[in-house]
PDB file of C-alpha atoms in Angstrom:
ATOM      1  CA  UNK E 288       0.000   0.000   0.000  1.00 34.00           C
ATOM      2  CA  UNK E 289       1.670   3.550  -0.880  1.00 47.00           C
ATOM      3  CA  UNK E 290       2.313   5.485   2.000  1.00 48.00           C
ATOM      4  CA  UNK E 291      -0.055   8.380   1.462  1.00 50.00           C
ATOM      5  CA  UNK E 292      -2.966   6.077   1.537  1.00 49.00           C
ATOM      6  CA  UNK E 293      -2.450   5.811   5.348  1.00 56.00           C
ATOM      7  CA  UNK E 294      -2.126   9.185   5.868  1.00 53.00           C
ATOM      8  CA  UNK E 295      -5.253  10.438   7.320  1.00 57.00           C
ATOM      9  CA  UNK E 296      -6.617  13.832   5.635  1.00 52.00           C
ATOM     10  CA  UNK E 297      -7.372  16.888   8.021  1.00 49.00           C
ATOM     11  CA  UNK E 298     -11.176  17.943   7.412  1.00 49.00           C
ATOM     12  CA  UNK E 299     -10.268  21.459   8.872  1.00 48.00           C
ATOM     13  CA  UNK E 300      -7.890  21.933   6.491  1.00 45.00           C
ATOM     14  CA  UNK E 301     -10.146  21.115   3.855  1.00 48.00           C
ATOM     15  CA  UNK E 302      -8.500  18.538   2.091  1.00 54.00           C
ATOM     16  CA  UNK E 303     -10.690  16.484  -0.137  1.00 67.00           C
ATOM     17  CA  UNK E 304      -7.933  15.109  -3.423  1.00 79.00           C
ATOM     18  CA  UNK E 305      -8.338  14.703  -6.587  1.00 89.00           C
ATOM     19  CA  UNK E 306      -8.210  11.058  -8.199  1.00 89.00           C
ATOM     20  CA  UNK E 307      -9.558  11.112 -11.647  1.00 94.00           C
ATOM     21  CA  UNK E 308      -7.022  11.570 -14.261  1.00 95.00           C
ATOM     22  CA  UNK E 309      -9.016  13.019 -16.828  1.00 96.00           C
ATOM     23  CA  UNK E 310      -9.967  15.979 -14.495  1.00 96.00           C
ATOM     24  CA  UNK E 311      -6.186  15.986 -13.745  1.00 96.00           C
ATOM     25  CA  UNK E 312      -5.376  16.415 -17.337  1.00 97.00           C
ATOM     26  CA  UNK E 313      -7.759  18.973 -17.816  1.00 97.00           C
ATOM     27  CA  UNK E 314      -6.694  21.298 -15.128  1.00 97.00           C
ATOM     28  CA  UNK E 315      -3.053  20.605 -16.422  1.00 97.00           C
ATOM     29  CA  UNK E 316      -3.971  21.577 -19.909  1.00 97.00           C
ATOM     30  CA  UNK E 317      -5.930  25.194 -18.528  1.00 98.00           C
ATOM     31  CA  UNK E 318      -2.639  25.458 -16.698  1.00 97.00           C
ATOM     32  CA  UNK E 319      -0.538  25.175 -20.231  1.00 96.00           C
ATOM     33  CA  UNK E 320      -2.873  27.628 -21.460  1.00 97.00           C
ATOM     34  CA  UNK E 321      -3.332  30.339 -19.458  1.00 98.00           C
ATOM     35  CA  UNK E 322       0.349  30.020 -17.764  1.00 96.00           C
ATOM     36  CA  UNK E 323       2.097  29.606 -20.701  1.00 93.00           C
ATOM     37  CA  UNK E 324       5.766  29.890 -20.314  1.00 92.00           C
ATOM     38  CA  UNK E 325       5.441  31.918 -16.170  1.00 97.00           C
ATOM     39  CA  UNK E 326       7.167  30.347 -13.080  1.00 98.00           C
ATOM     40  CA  UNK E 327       4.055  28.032 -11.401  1.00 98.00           C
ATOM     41  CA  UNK E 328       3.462  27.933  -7.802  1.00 98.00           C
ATOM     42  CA  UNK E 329       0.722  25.206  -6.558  1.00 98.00           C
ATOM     43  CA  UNK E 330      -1.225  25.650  -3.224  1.00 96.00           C
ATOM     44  CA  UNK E 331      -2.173  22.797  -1.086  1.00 92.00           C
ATOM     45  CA  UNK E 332      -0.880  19.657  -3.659  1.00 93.00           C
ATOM     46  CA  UNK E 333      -1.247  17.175  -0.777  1.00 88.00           C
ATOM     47  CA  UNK E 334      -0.381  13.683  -1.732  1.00 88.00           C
ATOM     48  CA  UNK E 335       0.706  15.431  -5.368  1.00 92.00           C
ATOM     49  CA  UNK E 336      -1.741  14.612  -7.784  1.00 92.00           C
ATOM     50  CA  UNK E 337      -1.312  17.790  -9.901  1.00 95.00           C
ATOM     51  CA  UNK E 338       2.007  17.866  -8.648  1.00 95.00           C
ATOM     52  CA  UNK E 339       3.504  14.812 -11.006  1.00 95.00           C
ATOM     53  CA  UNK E 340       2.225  16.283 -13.993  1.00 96.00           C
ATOM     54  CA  UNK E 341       4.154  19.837 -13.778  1.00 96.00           C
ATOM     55  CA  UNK E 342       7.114  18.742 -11.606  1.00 92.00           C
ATOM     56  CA  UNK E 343       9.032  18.591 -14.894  1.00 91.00           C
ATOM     57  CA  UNK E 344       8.538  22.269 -15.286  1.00 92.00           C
ATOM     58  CA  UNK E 345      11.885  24.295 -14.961  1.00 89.00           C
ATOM     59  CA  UNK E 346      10.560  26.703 -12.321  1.00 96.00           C
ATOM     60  CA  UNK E 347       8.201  24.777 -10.118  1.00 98.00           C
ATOM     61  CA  UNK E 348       7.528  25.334  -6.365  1.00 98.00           C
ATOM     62  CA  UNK E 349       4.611  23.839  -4.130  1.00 98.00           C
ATOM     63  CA  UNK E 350       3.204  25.547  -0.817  1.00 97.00           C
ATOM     64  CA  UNK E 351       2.234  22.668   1.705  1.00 95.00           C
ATOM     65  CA  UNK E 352       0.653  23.886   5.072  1.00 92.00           C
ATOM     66  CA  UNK E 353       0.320  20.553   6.423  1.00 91.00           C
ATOM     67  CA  UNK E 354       4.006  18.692   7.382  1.00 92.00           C
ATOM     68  CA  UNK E 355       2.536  15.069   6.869  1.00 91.00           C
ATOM     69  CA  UNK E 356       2.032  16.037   2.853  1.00 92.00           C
ATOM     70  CA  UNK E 357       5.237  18.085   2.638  1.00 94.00           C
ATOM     71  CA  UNK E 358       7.343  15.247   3.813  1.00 94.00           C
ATOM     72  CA  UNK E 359       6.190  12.597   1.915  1.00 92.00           C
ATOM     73  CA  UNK E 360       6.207  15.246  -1.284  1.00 94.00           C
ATOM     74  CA  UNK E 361      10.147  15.917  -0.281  1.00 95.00           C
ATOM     75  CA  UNK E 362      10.357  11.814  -0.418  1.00 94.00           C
ATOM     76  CA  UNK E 363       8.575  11.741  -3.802  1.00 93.00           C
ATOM     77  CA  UNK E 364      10.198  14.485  -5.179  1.00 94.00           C
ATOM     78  CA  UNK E 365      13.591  15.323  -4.015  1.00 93.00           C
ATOM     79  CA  UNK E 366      14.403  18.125  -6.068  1.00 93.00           C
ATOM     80  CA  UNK E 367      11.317  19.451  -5.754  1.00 95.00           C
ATOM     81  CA  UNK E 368      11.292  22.947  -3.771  1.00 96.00           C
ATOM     82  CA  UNK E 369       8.610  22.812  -1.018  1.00 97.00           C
ATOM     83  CA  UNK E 370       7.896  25.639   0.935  1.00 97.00           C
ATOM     84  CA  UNK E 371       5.981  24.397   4.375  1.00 96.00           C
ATOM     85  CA  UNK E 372       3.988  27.532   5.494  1.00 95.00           C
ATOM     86  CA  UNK E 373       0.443  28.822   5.419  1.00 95.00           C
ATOM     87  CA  UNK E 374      -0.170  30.258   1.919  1.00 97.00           C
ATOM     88  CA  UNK E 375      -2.401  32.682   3.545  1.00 97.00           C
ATOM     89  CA  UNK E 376       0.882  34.036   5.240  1.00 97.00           C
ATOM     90  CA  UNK E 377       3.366  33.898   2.395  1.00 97.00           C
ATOM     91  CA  UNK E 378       5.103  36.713   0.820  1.00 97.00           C
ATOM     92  CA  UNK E 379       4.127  36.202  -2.494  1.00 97.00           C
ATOM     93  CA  UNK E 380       6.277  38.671  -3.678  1.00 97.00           C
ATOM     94  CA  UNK E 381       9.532  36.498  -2.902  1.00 95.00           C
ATOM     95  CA  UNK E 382       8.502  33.096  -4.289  1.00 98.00           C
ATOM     96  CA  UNK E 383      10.071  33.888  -7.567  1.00 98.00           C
ATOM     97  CA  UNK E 384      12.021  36.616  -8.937  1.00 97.00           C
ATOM     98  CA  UNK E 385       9.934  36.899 -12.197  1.00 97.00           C
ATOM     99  CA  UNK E 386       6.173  37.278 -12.703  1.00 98.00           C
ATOM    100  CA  UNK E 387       4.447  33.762 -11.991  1.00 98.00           C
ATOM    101  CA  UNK E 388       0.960  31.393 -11.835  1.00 98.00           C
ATOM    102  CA  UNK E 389      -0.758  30.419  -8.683  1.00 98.00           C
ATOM    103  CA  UNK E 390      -2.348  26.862  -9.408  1.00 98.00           C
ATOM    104  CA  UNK E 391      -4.280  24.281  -7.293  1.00 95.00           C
ATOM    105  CA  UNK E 392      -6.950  22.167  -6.026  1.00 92.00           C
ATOM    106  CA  UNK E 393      -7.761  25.368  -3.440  1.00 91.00           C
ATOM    107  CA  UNK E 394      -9.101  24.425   0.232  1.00 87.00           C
ATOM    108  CA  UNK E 395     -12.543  25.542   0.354  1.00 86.00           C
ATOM    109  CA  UNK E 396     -12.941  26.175   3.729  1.00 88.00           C
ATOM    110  CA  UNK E 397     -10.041  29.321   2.605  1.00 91.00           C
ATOM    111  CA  UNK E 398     -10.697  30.039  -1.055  1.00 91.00           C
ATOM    112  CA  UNK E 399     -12.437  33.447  -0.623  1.00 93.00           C
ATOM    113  CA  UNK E 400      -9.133  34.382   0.908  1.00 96.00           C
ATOM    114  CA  UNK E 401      -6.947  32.925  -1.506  1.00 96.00           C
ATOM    115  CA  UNK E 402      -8.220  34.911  -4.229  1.00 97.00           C
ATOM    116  CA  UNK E 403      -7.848  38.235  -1.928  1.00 96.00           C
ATOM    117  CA  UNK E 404      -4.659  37.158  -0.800  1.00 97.00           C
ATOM    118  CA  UNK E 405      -3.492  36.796  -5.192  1.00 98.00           C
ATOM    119  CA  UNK E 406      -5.371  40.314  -5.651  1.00 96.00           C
ATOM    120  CA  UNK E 407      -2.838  42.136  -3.039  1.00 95.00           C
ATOM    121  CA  UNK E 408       0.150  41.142  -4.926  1.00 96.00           C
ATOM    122  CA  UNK E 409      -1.944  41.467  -8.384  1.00 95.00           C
ATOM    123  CA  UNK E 410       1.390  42.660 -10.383  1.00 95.00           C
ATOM    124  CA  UNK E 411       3.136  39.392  -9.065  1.00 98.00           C
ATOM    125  CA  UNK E 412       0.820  37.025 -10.069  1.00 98.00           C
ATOM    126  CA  UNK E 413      -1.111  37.637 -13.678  1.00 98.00           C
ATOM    127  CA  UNK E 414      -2.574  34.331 -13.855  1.00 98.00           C
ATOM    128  CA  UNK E 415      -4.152  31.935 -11.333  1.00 98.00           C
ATOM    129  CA  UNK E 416      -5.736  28.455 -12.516  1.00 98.00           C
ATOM    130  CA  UNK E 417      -7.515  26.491  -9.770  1.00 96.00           C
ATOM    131  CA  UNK E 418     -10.460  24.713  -8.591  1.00 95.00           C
ATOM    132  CA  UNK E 419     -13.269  25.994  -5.942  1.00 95.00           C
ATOM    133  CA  UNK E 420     -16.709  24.985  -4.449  1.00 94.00           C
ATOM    134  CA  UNK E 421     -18.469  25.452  -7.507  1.00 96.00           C
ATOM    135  CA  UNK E 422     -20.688  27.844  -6.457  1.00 95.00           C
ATOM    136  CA  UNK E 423     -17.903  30.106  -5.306  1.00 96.00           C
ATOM    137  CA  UNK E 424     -16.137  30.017  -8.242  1.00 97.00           C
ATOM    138  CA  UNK E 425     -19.469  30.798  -9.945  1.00 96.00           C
ATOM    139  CA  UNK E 426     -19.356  34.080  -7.829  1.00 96.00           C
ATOM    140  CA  UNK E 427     -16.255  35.054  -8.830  1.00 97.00           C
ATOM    141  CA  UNK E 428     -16.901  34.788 -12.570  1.00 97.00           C
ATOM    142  CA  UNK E 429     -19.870  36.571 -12.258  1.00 96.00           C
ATOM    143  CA  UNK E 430     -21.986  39.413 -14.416  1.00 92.00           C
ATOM    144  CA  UNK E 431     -23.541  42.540 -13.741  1.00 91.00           C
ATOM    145  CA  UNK E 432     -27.515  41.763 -13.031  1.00 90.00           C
ATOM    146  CA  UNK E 433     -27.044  38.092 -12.117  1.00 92.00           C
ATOM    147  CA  UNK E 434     -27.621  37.123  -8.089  1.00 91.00           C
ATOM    148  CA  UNK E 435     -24.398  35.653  -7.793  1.00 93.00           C
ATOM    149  CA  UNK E 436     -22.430  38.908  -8.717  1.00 95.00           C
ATOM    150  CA  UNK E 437     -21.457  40.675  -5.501  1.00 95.00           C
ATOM    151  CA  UNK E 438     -18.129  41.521  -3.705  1.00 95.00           C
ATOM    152  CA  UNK E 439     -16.304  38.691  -4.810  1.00 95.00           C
ATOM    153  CA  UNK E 440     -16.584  39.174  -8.399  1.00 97.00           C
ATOM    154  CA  UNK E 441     -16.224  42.914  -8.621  1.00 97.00           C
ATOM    155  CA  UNK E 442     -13.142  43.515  -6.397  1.00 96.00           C
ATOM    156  CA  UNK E 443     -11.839  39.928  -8.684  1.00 97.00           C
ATOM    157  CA  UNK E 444     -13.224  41.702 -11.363  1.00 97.00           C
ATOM    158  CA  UNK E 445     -10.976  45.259 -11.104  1.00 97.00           C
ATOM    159  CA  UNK E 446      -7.878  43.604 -11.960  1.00 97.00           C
ATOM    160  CA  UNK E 447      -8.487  40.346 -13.454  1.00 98.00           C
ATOM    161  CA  UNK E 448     -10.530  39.047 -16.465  1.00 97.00           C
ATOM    162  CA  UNK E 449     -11.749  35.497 -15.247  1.00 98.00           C
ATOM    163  CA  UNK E 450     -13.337  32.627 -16.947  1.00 98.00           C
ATOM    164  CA  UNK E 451     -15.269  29.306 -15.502  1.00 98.00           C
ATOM    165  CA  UNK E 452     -13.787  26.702 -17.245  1.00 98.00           C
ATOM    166  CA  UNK E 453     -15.808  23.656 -16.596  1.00 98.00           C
ATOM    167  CA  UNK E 454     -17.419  21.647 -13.226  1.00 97.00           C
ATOM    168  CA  UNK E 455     -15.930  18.559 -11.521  1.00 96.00           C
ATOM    169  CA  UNK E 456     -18.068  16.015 -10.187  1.00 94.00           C
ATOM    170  CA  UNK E 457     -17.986  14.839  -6.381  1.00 92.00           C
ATOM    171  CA  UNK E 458     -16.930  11.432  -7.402  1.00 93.00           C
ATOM    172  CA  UNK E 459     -13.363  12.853  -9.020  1.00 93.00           C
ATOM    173  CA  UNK E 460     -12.191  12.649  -5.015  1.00 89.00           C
ATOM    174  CA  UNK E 461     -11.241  10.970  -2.471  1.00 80.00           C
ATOM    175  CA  UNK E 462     -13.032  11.499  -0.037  1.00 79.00           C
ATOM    176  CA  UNK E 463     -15.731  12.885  -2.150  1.00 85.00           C
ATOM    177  CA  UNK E 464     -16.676  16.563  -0.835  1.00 85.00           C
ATOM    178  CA  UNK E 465     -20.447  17.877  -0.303  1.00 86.00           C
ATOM    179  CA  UNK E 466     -20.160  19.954  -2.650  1.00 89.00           C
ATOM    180  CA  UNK E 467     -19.848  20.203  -6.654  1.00 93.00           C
ATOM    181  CA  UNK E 468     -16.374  21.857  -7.401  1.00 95.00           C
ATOM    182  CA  UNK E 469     -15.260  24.137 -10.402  1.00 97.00           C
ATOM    183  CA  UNK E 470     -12.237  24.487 -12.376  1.00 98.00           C
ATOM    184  CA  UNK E 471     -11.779  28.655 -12.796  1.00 98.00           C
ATOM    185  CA  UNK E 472      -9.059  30.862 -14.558  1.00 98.00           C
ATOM    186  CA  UNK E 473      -7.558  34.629 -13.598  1.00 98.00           C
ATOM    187  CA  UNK E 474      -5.423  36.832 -16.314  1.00 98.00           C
ATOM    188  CA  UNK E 475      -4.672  39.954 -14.856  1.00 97.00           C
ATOM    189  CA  UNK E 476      -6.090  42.774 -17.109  1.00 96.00           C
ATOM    190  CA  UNK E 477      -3.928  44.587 -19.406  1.00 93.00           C
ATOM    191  CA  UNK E 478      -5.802  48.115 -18.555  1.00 90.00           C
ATOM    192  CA  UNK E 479      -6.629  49.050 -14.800  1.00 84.00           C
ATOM    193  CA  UNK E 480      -9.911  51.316 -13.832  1.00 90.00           C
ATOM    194  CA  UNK E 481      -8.232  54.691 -12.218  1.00 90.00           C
ATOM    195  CA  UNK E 482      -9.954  53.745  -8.746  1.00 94.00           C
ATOM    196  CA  UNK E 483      -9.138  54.265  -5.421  1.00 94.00           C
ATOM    197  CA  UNK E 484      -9.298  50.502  -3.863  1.00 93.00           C
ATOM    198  CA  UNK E 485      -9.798  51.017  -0.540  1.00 93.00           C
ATOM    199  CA  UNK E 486     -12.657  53.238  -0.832  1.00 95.00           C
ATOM    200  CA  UNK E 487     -13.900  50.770  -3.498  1.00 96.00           C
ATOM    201  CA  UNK E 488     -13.914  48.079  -1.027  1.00 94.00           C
ATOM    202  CA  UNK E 489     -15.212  49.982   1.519  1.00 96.00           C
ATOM    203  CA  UNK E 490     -18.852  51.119  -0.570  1.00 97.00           C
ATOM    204  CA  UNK E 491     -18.765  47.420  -2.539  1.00 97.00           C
ATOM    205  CA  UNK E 492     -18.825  45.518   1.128  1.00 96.00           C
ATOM    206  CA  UNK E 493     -21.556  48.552   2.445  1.00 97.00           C
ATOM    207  CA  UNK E 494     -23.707  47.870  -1.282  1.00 97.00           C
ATOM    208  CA  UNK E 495     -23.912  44.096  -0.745  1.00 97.00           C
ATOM    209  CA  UNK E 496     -24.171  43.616   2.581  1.00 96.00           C
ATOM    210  CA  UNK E 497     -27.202  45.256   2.281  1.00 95.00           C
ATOM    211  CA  UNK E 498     -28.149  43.765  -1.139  1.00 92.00           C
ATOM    212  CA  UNK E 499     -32.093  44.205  -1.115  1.00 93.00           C
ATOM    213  CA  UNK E 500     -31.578  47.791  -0.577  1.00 95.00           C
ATOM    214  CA  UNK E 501     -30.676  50.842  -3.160  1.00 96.00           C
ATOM    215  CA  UNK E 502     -27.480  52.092  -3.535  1.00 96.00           C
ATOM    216  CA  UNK E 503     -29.077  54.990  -2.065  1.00 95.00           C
ATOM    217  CA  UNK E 504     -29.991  53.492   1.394  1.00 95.00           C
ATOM    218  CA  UNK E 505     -26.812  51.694   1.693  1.00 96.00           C
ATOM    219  CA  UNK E 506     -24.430  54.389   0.858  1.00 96.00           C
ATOM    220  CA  UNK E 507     -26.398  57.025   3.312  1.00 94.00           C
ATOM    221  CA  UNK E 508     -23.575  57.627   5.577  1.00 93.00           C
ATOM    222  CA  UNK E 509     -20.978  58.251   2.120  1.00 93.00           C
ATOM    223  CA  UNK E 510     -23.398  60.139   0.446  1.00 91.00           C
ATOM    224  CA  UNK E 511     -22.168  63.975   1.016  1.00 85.00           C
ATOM    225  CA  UNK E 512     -24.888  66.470  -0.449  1.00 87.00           C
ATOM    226  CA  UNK E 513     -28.090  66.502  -2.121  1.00 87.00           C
ATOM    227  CA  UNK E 514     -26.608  66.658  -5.745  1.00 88.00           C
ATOM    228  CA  UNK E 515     -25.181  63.979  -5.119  1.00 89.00           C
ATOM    229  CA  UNK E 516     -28.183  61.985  -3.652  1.00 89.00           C
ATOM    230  CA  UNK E 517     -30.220  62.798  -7.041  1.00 90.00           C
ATOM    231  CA  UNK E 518     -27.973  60.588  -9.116  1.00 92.00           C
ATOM    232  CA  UNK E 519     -29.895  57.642 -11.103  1.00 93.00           C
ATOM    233  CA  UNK E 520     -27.547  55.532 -10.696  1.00 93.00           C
ATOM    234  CA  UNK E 521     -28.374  55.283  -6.859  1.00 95.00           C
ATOM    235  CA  UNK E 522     -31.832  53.706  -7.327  1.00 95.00           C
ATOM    236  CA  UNK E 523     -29.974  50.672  -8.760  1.00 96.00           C
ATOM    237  CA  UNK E 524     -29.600  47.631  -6.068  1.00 96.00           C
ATOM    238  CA  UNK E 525     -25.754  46.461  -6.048  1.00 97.00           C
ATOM    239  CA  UNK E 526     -25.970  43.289  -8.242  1.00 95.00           C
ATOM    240  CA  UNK E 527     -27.145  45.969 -11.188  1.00 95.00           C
ATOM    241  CA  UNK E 528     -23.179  46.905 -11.526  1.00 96.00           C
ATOM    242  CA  UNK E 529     -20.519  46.245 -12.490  1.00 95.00           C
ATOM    243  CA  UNK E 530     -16.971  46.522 -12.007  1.00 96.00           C
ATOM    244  CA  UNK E 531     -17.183  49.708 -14.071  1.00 95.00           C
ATOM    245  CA  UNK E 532     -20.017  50.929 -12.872  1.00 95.00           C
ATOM    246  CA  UNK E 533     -18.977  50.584  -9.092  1.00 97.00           C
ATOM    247  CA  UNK E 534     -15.572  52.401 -10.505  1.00 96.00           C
ATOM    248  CA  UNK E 535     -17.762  55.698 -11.736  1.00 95.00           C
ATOM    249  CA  UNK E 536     -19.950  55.480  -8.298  1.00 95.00           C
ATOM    250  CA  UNK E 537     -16.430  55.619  -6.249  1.00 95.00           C
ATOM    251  CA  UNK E 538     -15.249  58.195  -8.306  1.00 93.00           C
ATOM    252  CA  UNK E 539     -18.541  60.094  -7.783  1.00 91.00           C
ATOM    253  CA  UNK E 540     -18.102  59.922  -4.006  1.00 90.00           C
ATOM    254  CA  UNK E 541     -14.619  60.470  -3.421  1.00 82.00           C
TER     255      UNK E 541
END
């Protein structure tokens, strides 16, 4: 029996692994897509599934939280670099000198995070290939008007053009998760919206966490002077904008 099968997986950590090769293949292919020829880092590769289809890539690194995994990677893979840390917690900005892809089967319990965590060091990482809870990864890849677009999707949204790629059934894992999962792509846009982010964040959080409302009930306390408080825009409900549209509200505002 090979070693990892005795390993027992961590539920808090969220570890549910892939099995099925053809899903494998498929995430490896997006991977050759959207990464190209960039430095690839993968989060969470666990008993390295993913991990023995790109470990003959010239610049390869893994991030492993959990030691169990990273040891028996560094026994698999000697020459593989492993970094054994929280990805939540890494400096993303010293992984690799150049430019590079985040990749992975993403913990789900975390993957709201993740994606924030790759949007703070946006101009280090253009392109991020992984798989989510379905429904989150939905979110992310969301339109203006639909129910699932909300904070997720526009603050993804600013910076990166993103792209659902296709779904992966429960049965692709071992153990098999709750959940439907989906296989999503980031590639960080080539134009930025002249924003400022933390005030976006600020009004895009207010706006959907008071969804059923209008803009013009939710942004009360930012809204500065009757002028202002006329606009047509604020009798829209959040999920009526988009990225660009939240960009001209901030900018009205500021």
């Amino acid at each position: 029996m090979a070693r990892h099968q005795n390993i027992k997986l961590n539920k808090g950590l969220g570890q549910h692994f892939l099995k099925d090769e053809i899903v494998l293949h498929k995430i490896y292919d997006a991977i050759k897509e959207y990464a190209v020829d960039l430095p690839i880092l993968e989060v969470g590769p666990g008993g390295g599934s993913l991990t023995k289809l790109l470990e003959n890539k010239e610049q390869f690194k893994v991030v492993e939280f959990d030691n169990r995994w990273a040891n028996l990677l560094a026994e698999k893979y000697p020459k593989l670099e492993i970094i054994n840390q929280d990805f939540l917690e890494l400096d993303l900005e010293s992984v690799f000198e150049n430019n590079y892809a985040v990749v992975g089967n993403f913990p789900y319990n975390i993957s709201s995070q993740i994606v924030f965590h790759i949007i703070d060091h946006k101009d280090k990482v253009p392109v991020m290939v992984g798989m989510f809870q379905k429904e989150v990864a939905k979110r992310i890849c969301s339109n203006e008007g639909t129910k699932d677009n909300g904070i997720l999707s526009i603050l993804t949204q600013l910076y990166y053009d993103t792209e659902y790629l296709f779904d992966v059934p429960r049965e692709a894992f071992n153990p098999p998760p709750k959940v439907v999962s989906g296989v999503m792509a980031m590639k960080r846009k080539t134009d930025n919206f002249e924003v400022d982010f933390i005030l976006l964040k600020k009004v895009v959080k207010m706006a959907f966490n008071q969804r059923r409302k209008t803009l013009r009930n939710s942004l009360k306390p930012l809204i500065k002077n009757d002028e202002i408080k006329e606009l047509e825009i604020l009798n829209l409900r959040p999920e009526q904008l988009g990225v660009a549209g939240f960009v001209n509200l901030v900018n009205i505002l500021m």
